[in-house]
Amino acid sequence: MADVSSRTDTSTDADTEYRNMGFQNNHELTVMGSDGSDKTRDQKTLRRLAQNREAARKSRLRKKAYVQQLENSRMKLTQLEQELQQARQQGIFVSSSGDQSQSLSGNGALAFDVEYARWLEEHNRRINELRGAVNAHAGDAELRIIVDSIMAHYEDIFRIKGDAAKADVFHILSGMWITPAERCFLWLGGFRSSELLKMLITQLEPLTEQQLLAINNLQQSSQQAEEALSQGMEALQQSLAETLAGSLGPSGTSGSSGNVANYMGQMAMAMGKLGTLEGFIRQADNLRRQTLQQMHRILTTRQAARAFLGISDFFSRLRALSSLWLARPRE
């Protein structure tokens, strides 16, 4: 019995030790597994943080480049304005090819660009004055004075454009005096009155039934007049193309006296047709002027103030869009 007891005690101690060793090994494996998983998670976290830092760094670089491009554009614009002012004082315009110059006498393309920049600056000042009065809930009498001054200021730009069209009608038609986004809406040297009215109707609510009817009639009549002028321009282009095509003689015979005379006659006819372009610009501006005047008469003073603010905001956003487009990052 003592021998059996001794063996039993020895076996029990061995089993206990074996179990303890197994528990310790399992614990070590568990710890090792946990450490491995933590290391994996730590590596993923570090990798993700590194990626975030790199993305943030690239974003800062792109933003810095974008801001720098905006600043460069502003400096170029300032420099251009200074050059335009100097050229206007000298009365000389140098063409883009650099091989010819002509006296502007205050009415050329470059002089018009300077005059338009001044007009736009004054227009923005009056619009800001109007906006301040509206926000301050000024009375109708005060608003009427500002609205009338803005209406009179529009008369100035129509007069300036008329003088510029006499000197260089193609400059007015091309729209090179306005920003690229504004040129998307260019029609015969300006905006379409019908499109502006369509945009303003939703911003001027509530309108009385009589006002709404009057504005709809004005919008339709403006659109009809615009279509008539557009058809006239298309007819002029077709006639001009036919005239120029008629001056093309058979190959090898252009040197004969008859062909030279025919060529000169056809070119004289083409020049006469181009002379009508100024009339189209004048009619389009008259339509724009009359539309603004009639809109002014239809609306109340406060509604007219909101209309002028809406028109100004629309074109201001177009100019801002152009600046952003020109300064966009290019990779």
Short mmCIF file of C-alpha atoms in Angstrom, two decimals:
data_model
loop_
_atom_site.label_atom_id
_atom_site.label_comp_id
_atom_site.label_asym_id
_atom_site.label_seq_id
_atom_site.Cartn_x
_atom_site.Cartn_y
_atom_site.Cartn_z
CA MET A 1 0.00 0.00 0.00
CA ALA A 2 2.85 2.35 0.81
CA ASP A 3 4.42 1.50 -2.51
CA VAL A 4 1.18 2.12 -4.34
CA SER A 5 0.67 5.36 -2.49
CA SER A 6 4.18 6.44 -3.42
CA ARG A 7 3.56 5.68 -7.08
CA THR A 8 0.21 7.45 -6.95
CA ASP A 9 1.72 10.56 -5.42
CA THR A 10 4.49 10.53 -7.98
CA SER A 11 2.00 10.15 -10.85
CA THR A 12 -0.21 12.88 -9.47
CA ASP A 13 2.72 15.27 -9.18
CA ALA A 14 3.77 14.45 -12.74
CA ASP A 15 0.29 15.01 -14.09
CA THR A 16 0.00 18.29 -12.28
CA GLU A 17 3.37 19.42 -13.61
CA TYR A 18 2.41 18.32 -17.12
CA ARG A 19 -0.84 20.24 -16.93
CA ASN A 20 0.95 23.31 -15.62
CA MET A 21 3.45 23.12 -18.47
CA GLY A 22 0.61 22.83 -20.99
CA PHE A 23 -1.21 25.82 -19.53
CA GLN A 24 1.99 27.83 -19.64
CA ASN A 25 2.65 26.85 -23.25
CA ASN A 26 -0.92 27.70 -24.24
CA HIS A 27 -0.63 31.03 -22.47
CA GLU A 28 2.61 31.76 -24.29
CA LEU A 29 1.02 30.83 -27.62
CA THR A 30 -1.95 33.05 -26.83
CA VAL A 31 0.35 35.93 -25.94
CA MET A 32 2.41 35.36 -29.07
CA GLY A 33 -0.75 35.29 -31.18
CA SER A 34 -2.00 38.45 -29.57
CA ASP A 35 1.32 40.19 -30.11
CA GLY A 36 1.32 39.17 -33.78
CA SER A 37 -2.19 40.49 -34.29
CA ASP A 38 -1.33 43.77 -32.54
CA LYS A 39 1.75 44.16 -34.70
CA THR A 40 -0.33 43.60 -37.83
CA ARG A 41 -2.86 46.19 -36.72
CA ASP A 42 -0.08 48.61 -35.83
CA GLN A 43 1.46 48.19 -39.27
CA LYS A 44 -1.87 48.83 -40.98
CA THR A 45 -2.43 51.90 -38.81
CA LEU A 46 1.04 53.24 -39.57
CA ARG A 47 0.57 52.60 -43.27
CA ARG A 48 -2.81 54.35 -43.23
CA LEU A 49 -1.37 57.31 -41.32
CA ALA A 50 1.46 57.55 -43.82
CA GLN A 51 -0.99 57.52 -46.70
CA ASN A 52 -3.05 60.24 -45.03
CA ARG A 53 0.04 62.35 -44.47
CA GLU A 54 1.05 61.95 -48.11
CA ALA A 55 -2.44 62.84 -49.34
CA ALA A 56 -2.49 65.89 -47.07
CA ARG A 57 0.93 66.94 -48.34
CA LYS A 58 -0.17 66.66 -51.97
CA SER A 59 -3.35 68.58 -51.18
CA ARG A 60 -1.32 71.39 -49.59
CA LEU A 61 0.96 71.50 -52.62
CA ARG A 62 -2.00 71.67 -55.02
CA LYS A 63 -3.63 74.41 -52.94
CA LYS A 64 -0.38 76.35 -52.80
CA ALA A 65 0.04 76.08 -56.58
CA TYR A 66 -3.58 77.15 -57.10
CA VAL A 67 -3.18 80.20 -54.86
CA GLN A 68 0.07 81.07 -56.64
CA GLN A 69 -1.65 80.88 -60.03
CA LEU A 70 -4.42 83.17 -58.78
CA GLU A 71 -1.83 85.65 -57.56
CA ASN A 72 0.05 85.48 -60.87
CA SER A 73 -3.20 86.10 -62.75
CA ARG A 74 -3.94 89.11 -60.56
CA MET A 75 -0.46 90.53 -61.16
CA LYS A 76 -0.77 89.99 -64.92
CA LEU A 77 -4.14 91.74 -64.91
CA THR A 78 -2.70 94.69 -62.98
CA GLN A 79 0.21 94.90 -65.40
CA LEU A 80 -2.13 94.75 -68.38
CA GLU A 81 -4.27 97.56 -66.98
CA GLN A 82 -1.17 99.70 -66.51
CA GLU A 83 -0.04 99.02 -70.08
CA LEU A 84 -3.50 99.84 -71.40
CA GLN A 85 -3.49 103.11 -69.50
CA GLN A 86 -0.06 104.04 -70.84
CA ALA A 87 -1.07 103.14 -74.39
CA ARG A 88 -4.24 105.20 -74.07
CA GLN A 89 -2.27 108.22 -72.93
CA GLN A 90 0.05 107.86 -75.91
CA GLY A 91 -2.83 107.19 -78.33
CA ILE A 92 -0.98 104.29 -79.94
CA PHE A 93 -2.14 100.70 -80.43
CA VAL A 94 0.38 98.04 -81.45
CA SER A 95 -1.14 95.04 -83.19
CA SER A 96 -0.60 91.51 -81.90
CA SER A 97 1.72 90.72 -84.86
CA GLY A 98 3.92 93.67 -83.91
CA ASP A 99 4.34 94.83 -87.51
CA GLN A 100 1.91 97.72 -87.60
CA SER A 101 0.46 100.44 -85.41
CA GLN A 102 -2.36 102.88 -85.76
CA SER A 103 -3.58 105.97 -83.99
CA LEU A 104 -6.59 105.35 -81.83
CA SER A 105 -7.77 108.94 -81.45
CA GLY A 106 -9.58 107.77 -78.31
CA ASN A 107 -11.96 105.42 -80.18
CA GLY A 108 -9.98 102.24 -80.92
CA ALA A 109 -10.19 98.76 -79.48
CA LEU A 110 -7.61 99.39 -76.78
CA ALA A 111 -9.23 102.66 -75.71
CA PHE A 112 -12.59 100.91 -75.50
CA ASP A 113 -11.13 98.20 -73.25
CA VAL A 114 -9.87 100.88 -70.89
CA GLU A 115 -13.17 102.76 -70.97
CA TYR A 116 -15.11 99.57 -70.34
CA ALA A 117 -12.88 98.69 -67.37
CA ARG A 118 -13.59 102.12 -65.89
CA TRP A 119 -17.31 101.76 -66.58
CA LEU A 120 -17.38 98.35 -64.90
CA GLU A 121 -15.56 99.66 -61.84
CA GLU A 122 -18.06 102.51 -61.47
CA HIS A 123 -20.94 100.11 -62.10
CA ASN A 124 -19.76 97.83 -59.30
CA ARG A 125 -19.51 100.81 -56.97
CA ARG A 126 -23.12 101.81 -57.69
CA ILE A 127 -24.33 98.23 -57.32
CA ASN A 128 -22.65 97.99 -53.93
CA GLU A 129 -24.33 101.23 -52.93
CA LEU A 130 -27.68 99.81 -54.05
CA ARG A 131 -27.08 96.56 -52.20
CA GLY A 132 -26.29 98.43 -49.01
CA ALA A 133 -29.45 100.50 -49.32
CA VAL A 134 -31.59 97.39 -49.90
CA ASN A 135 -30.06 95.57 -46.94
CA ALA A 136 -30.60 98.64 -44.77
CA HIS A 137 -34.29 98.73 -45.79
CA ALA A 138 -33.94 102.21 -47.26
CA GLY A 139 -37.05 104.03 -48.40
CA ASP A 140 -38.33 104.05 -51.97
CA ALA A 141 -37.18 107.63 -52.52
CA GLU A 142 -33.55 106.76 -51.73
CA LEU A 143 -33.70 103.55 -53.75
CA ARG A 144 -35.19 105.39 -56.73
CA ILE A 145 -32.23 107.78 -56.87
CA ILE A 146 -29.74 104.91 -56.96
CA VAL A 147 -31.77 102.85 -59.44
CA ASP A 148 -32.10 105.82 -61.79
CA SER A 149 -28.34 106.43 -61.59
CA ILE A 150 -27.66 102.80 -62.54
CA MET A 151 -30.08 103.07 -65.45
CA ALA A 152 -28.28 106.21 -66.63
CA HIS A 153 -24.97 104.42 -66.25
CA TYR A 154 -26.16 101.70 -68.63
CA GLU A 155 -26.79 104.45 -71.17
CA ASP A 156 -23.09 105.33 -70.94
CA ILE A 157 -21.91 101.86 -71.95
CA PHE A 158 -24.23 101.79 -74.95
CA ARG A 159 -22.80 105.13 -76.08
CA ILE A 160 -19.22 103.92 -75.52
CA LYS A 161 -19.87 100.72 -77.46
CA GLY A 162 -21.41 102.69 -80.32
CA ASP A 163 -18.27 104.81 -80.64
CA ALA A 164 -16.05 101.71 -80.44
CA ALA A 165 -18.07 99.92 -83.15
CA LYS A 166 -17.34 102.77 -85.54
CA ALA A 167 -13.61 102.30 -84.97
CA ASP A 168 -13.43 98.47 -84.78
CA VAL A 169 -16.73 96.62 -85.14
CA PHE A 170 -14.99 93.23 -85.08
CA HIS A 171 -13.58 93.91 -81.65
CA ILE A 172 -17.07 94.43 -80.26
CA LEU A 173 -18.43 91.37 -82.09
CA SER A 174 -15.62 89.12 -80.88
CA GLY A 175 -16.22 89.95 -77.21
CA MET A 176 -12.50 90.09 -76.45
CA TRP A 177 -13.24 92.93 -74.03
CA ILE A 178 -15.09 90.58 -71.65
CA THR A 179 -14.14 87.37 -69.87
CA PRO A 180 -14.26 83.90 -71.51
CA ALA A 181 -17.32 82.72 -69.57
CA GLU A 182 -19.21 85.89 -70.53
CA ARG A 183 -18.39 85.24 -74.19
CA CYS A 184 -20.38 82.00 -73.94
CA PHE A 185 -23.50 84.19 -73.70
CA LEU A 186 -22.39 86.81 -76.23
CA TRP A 187 -24.87 87.81 -78.92
CA LEU A 188 -24.06 90.68 -81.31
CA GLY A 189 -21.71 92.34 -78.86
CA GLY A 190 -23.74 91.88 -75.69
CA PHE A 191 -26.32 89.87 -73.78
CA ARG A 192 -29.68 88.61 -74.97
CA SER A 193 -32.40 90.65 -73.32
CA SER A 194 -34.90 87.78 -73.54
CA GLU A 195 -32.60 85.46 -71.60
CA LEU A 196 -32.08 87.99 -68.81
CA LEU A 197 -35.83 88.55 -68.50
CA LYS A 198 -36.42 84.81 -68.32
CA MET A 199 -33.87 84.57 -65.51
CA LEU A 200 -35.23 87.56 -63.59
CA ILE A 201 -38.89 86.49 -63.55
CA THR A 202 -38.23 83.83 -60.90
CA GLN A 203 -36.24 86.27 -58.75
CA LEU A 204 -38.78 89.09 -58.78
CA GLU A 205 -41.72 87.15 -57.35
CA PRO A 206 -44.27 87.99 -56.16
CA LEU A 207 -45.42 89.88 -59.25
CA THR A 208 -48.92 91.07 -59.93
CA GLU A 209 -50.80 89.50 -62.82
CA GLN A 210 -50.46 92.71 -64.80
CA GLN A 211 -46.69 92.85 -64.19
CA LEU A 212 -46.26 89.19 -65.07
CA LEU A 213 -48.19 89.64 -68.30
CA ALA A 214 -46.20 92.75 -69.23
CA ILE A 215 -42.85 91.05 -68.59
CA ASN A 216 -43.88 87.95 -70.56
CA ASN A 217 -44.92 90.16 -73.48
CA LEU A 218 -41.62 92.05 -73.23
CA GLN A 219 -39.70 88.78 -73.18
CA GLN A 220 -41.49 87.48 -76.26
CA SER A 221 -41.10 90.69 -78.22
CA SER A 222 -37.39 90.83 -77.33
CA GLN A 223 -36.94 87.25 -78.46
CA GLN A 224 -38.67 87.94 -81.78
CA ALA A 225 -36.47 90.97 -82.40
CA GLU A 226 -33.37 88.94 -81.55
CA GLU A 227 -34.38 86.22 -84.00
CA ALA A 228 -34.90 88.80 -86.73
CA LEU A 229 -31.44 90.29 -86.14
CA SER A 230 -29.89 86.81 -86.05
CA GLN A 231 -31.50 85.97 -89.38
CA GLY A 232 -30.17 89.22 -90.80
CA MET A 233 -26.66 88.31 -89.65
CA GLU A 234 -26.95 84.86 -91.23
CA ALA A 235 -28.09 86.41 -94.50
CA LEU A 236 -25.15 88.84 -94.38
CA GLN A 237 -22.68 86.02 -93.81
CA GLN A 238 -24.10 84.00 -96.69
CA SER A 239 -24.07 87.00 -99.02
CA LEU A 240 -20.51 87.85 -97.99
CA ALA A 241 -19.36 84.28 -98.62
CA GLU A 242 -20.98 84.27 -102.07
CA THR A 243 -19.37 87.60 -102.92
CA LEU A 244 -15.91 86.40 -101.93
CA ALA A 245 -16.41 83.10 -103.79
CA GLY A 246 -17.38 85.03 -106.91
CA SER A 247 -14.01 86.79 -106.92
CA LEU A 248 -12.16 83.47 -107.28
CA GLY A 249 -11.02 83.07 -110.89
CA PRO A 250 -9.79 79.96 -112.76
CA SER A 251 -6.36 78.74 -111.75
CA GLY A 252 -3.54 80.47 -113.58
CA THR A 253 -5.64 83.35 -114.91
CA SER A 254 -5.65 85.62 -111.88
CA GLY A 255 -3.04 87.86 -113.42
CA SER A 256 -5.17 89.02 -116.34
CA SER A 257 -6.51 92.57 -116.29
CA GLY A 258 -10.10 91.35 -116.48
CA ASN A 259 -9.73 89.11 -113.45
CA VAL A 260 -7.95 91.83 -111.49
CA ALA A 261 -10.78 94.24 -112.19
CA ASN A 262 -13.34 91.62 -111.23
CA TYR A 263 -11.41 90.88 -108.04
CA MET A 264 -11.29 94.53 -107.05
CA GLY A 265 -14.97 94.96 -107.77
CA GLN A 266 -15.92 91.93 -105.70
CA MET A 267 -13.76 93.07 -102.78
CA ALA A 268 -15.36 96.50 -102.92
CA MET A 269 -18.77 94.85 -102.69
CA ALA A 270 -17.56 92.75 -99.73
CA MET A 271 -16.32 95.88 -97.97
CA GLY A 272 -19.71 97.48 -98.44
CA LYS A 273 -21.43 94.46 -96.91
CA LEU A 274 -19.10 94.54 -93.90
CA GLY A 275 -20.11 98.15 -93.38
CA THR A 276 -23.55 96.95 -92.32
CA LEU A 277 -22.11 95.16 -89.27
CA GLU A 278 -22.05 98.40 -87.33
CA GLY A 279 -25.78 98.73 -87.95
CA PHE A 280 -26.42 95.28 -86.47
CA ILE A 281 -24.46 96.20 -83.33
CA ARG A 282 -26.38 99.45 -83.01
CA GLN A 283 -29.75 97.72 -83.40
CA ALA A 284 -28.83 95.03 -80.87
CA ASP A 285 -27.77 97.64 -78.31
CA ASN A 286 -30.95 99.63 -78.94
CA LEU A 287 -32.94 96.47 -78.21
CA ARG A 288 -31.01 95.96 -74.98
CA ARG A 289 -31.53 99.59 -73.97
CA GLN A 290 -35.27 99.53 -74.69
CA THR A 291 -35.70 96.26 -72.78
CA LEU A 292 -34.02 97.70 -69.68
CA GLN A 293 -36.10 100.86 -69.91
CA GLN A 294 -39.39 98.99 -70.25
CA MET A 295 -38.45 96.61 -67.43
CA HIS A 296 -37.72 99.66 -65.28
CA ARG A 297 -41.17 101.07 -66.03
CA ILE A 298 -43.00 97.79 -65.37
CA LEU A 299 -41.43 97.09 -61.97
CA THR A 300 -41.73 98.98 -58.73
CA THR A 301 -38.68 100.78 -57.39
CA ARG A 302 -37.83 97.98 -54.98
CA GLN A 303 -38.38 95.31 -57.64
CA ALA A 304 -36.18 97.22 -60.08
CA ALA A 305 -33.47 97.37 -57.43
CA ARG A 306 -33.64 93.59 -57.02
CA ALA A 307 -33.55 93.18 -60.81
CA PHE A 308 -30.37 95.25 -61.19
CA LEU A 309 -28.77 93.34 -58.31
CA GLY A 310 -29.71 90.04 -59.96
CA ILE A 311 -28.22 91.09 -63.32
CA SER A 312 -25.03 92.28 -61.67
CA ASP A 313 -24.66 89.11 -59.59
CA PHE A 314 -25.12 86.92 -62.67
CA PHE A 315 -22.31 88.60 -64.61
CA SER A 316 -20.11 88.82 -61.52
CA ARG A 317 -20.36 85.05 -61.16
CA LEU A 318 -19.47 84.62 -64.82
CA ARG A 319 -16.37 86.75 -64.31
CA ALA A 320 -15.45 84.81 -61.17
CA LEU A 321 -15.95 81.56 -63.07
CA SER A 322 -13.59 82.80 -65.77
CA SER A 323 -10.92 83.64 -63.18
CA LEU A 324 -11.19 80.19 -61.64
CA TRP A 325 -11.05 78.56 -65.06
CA LEU A 326 -7.96 80.47 -66.14
CA ALA A 327 -6.21 79.77 -62.81
CA ARG A 328 -7.15 76.08 -62.63
CA PRO A 329 -4.29 73.65 -61.88
CA ARG A 330 -2.92 71.96 -64.98
CA GLU A 331 -1.18 68.66 -64.39
#
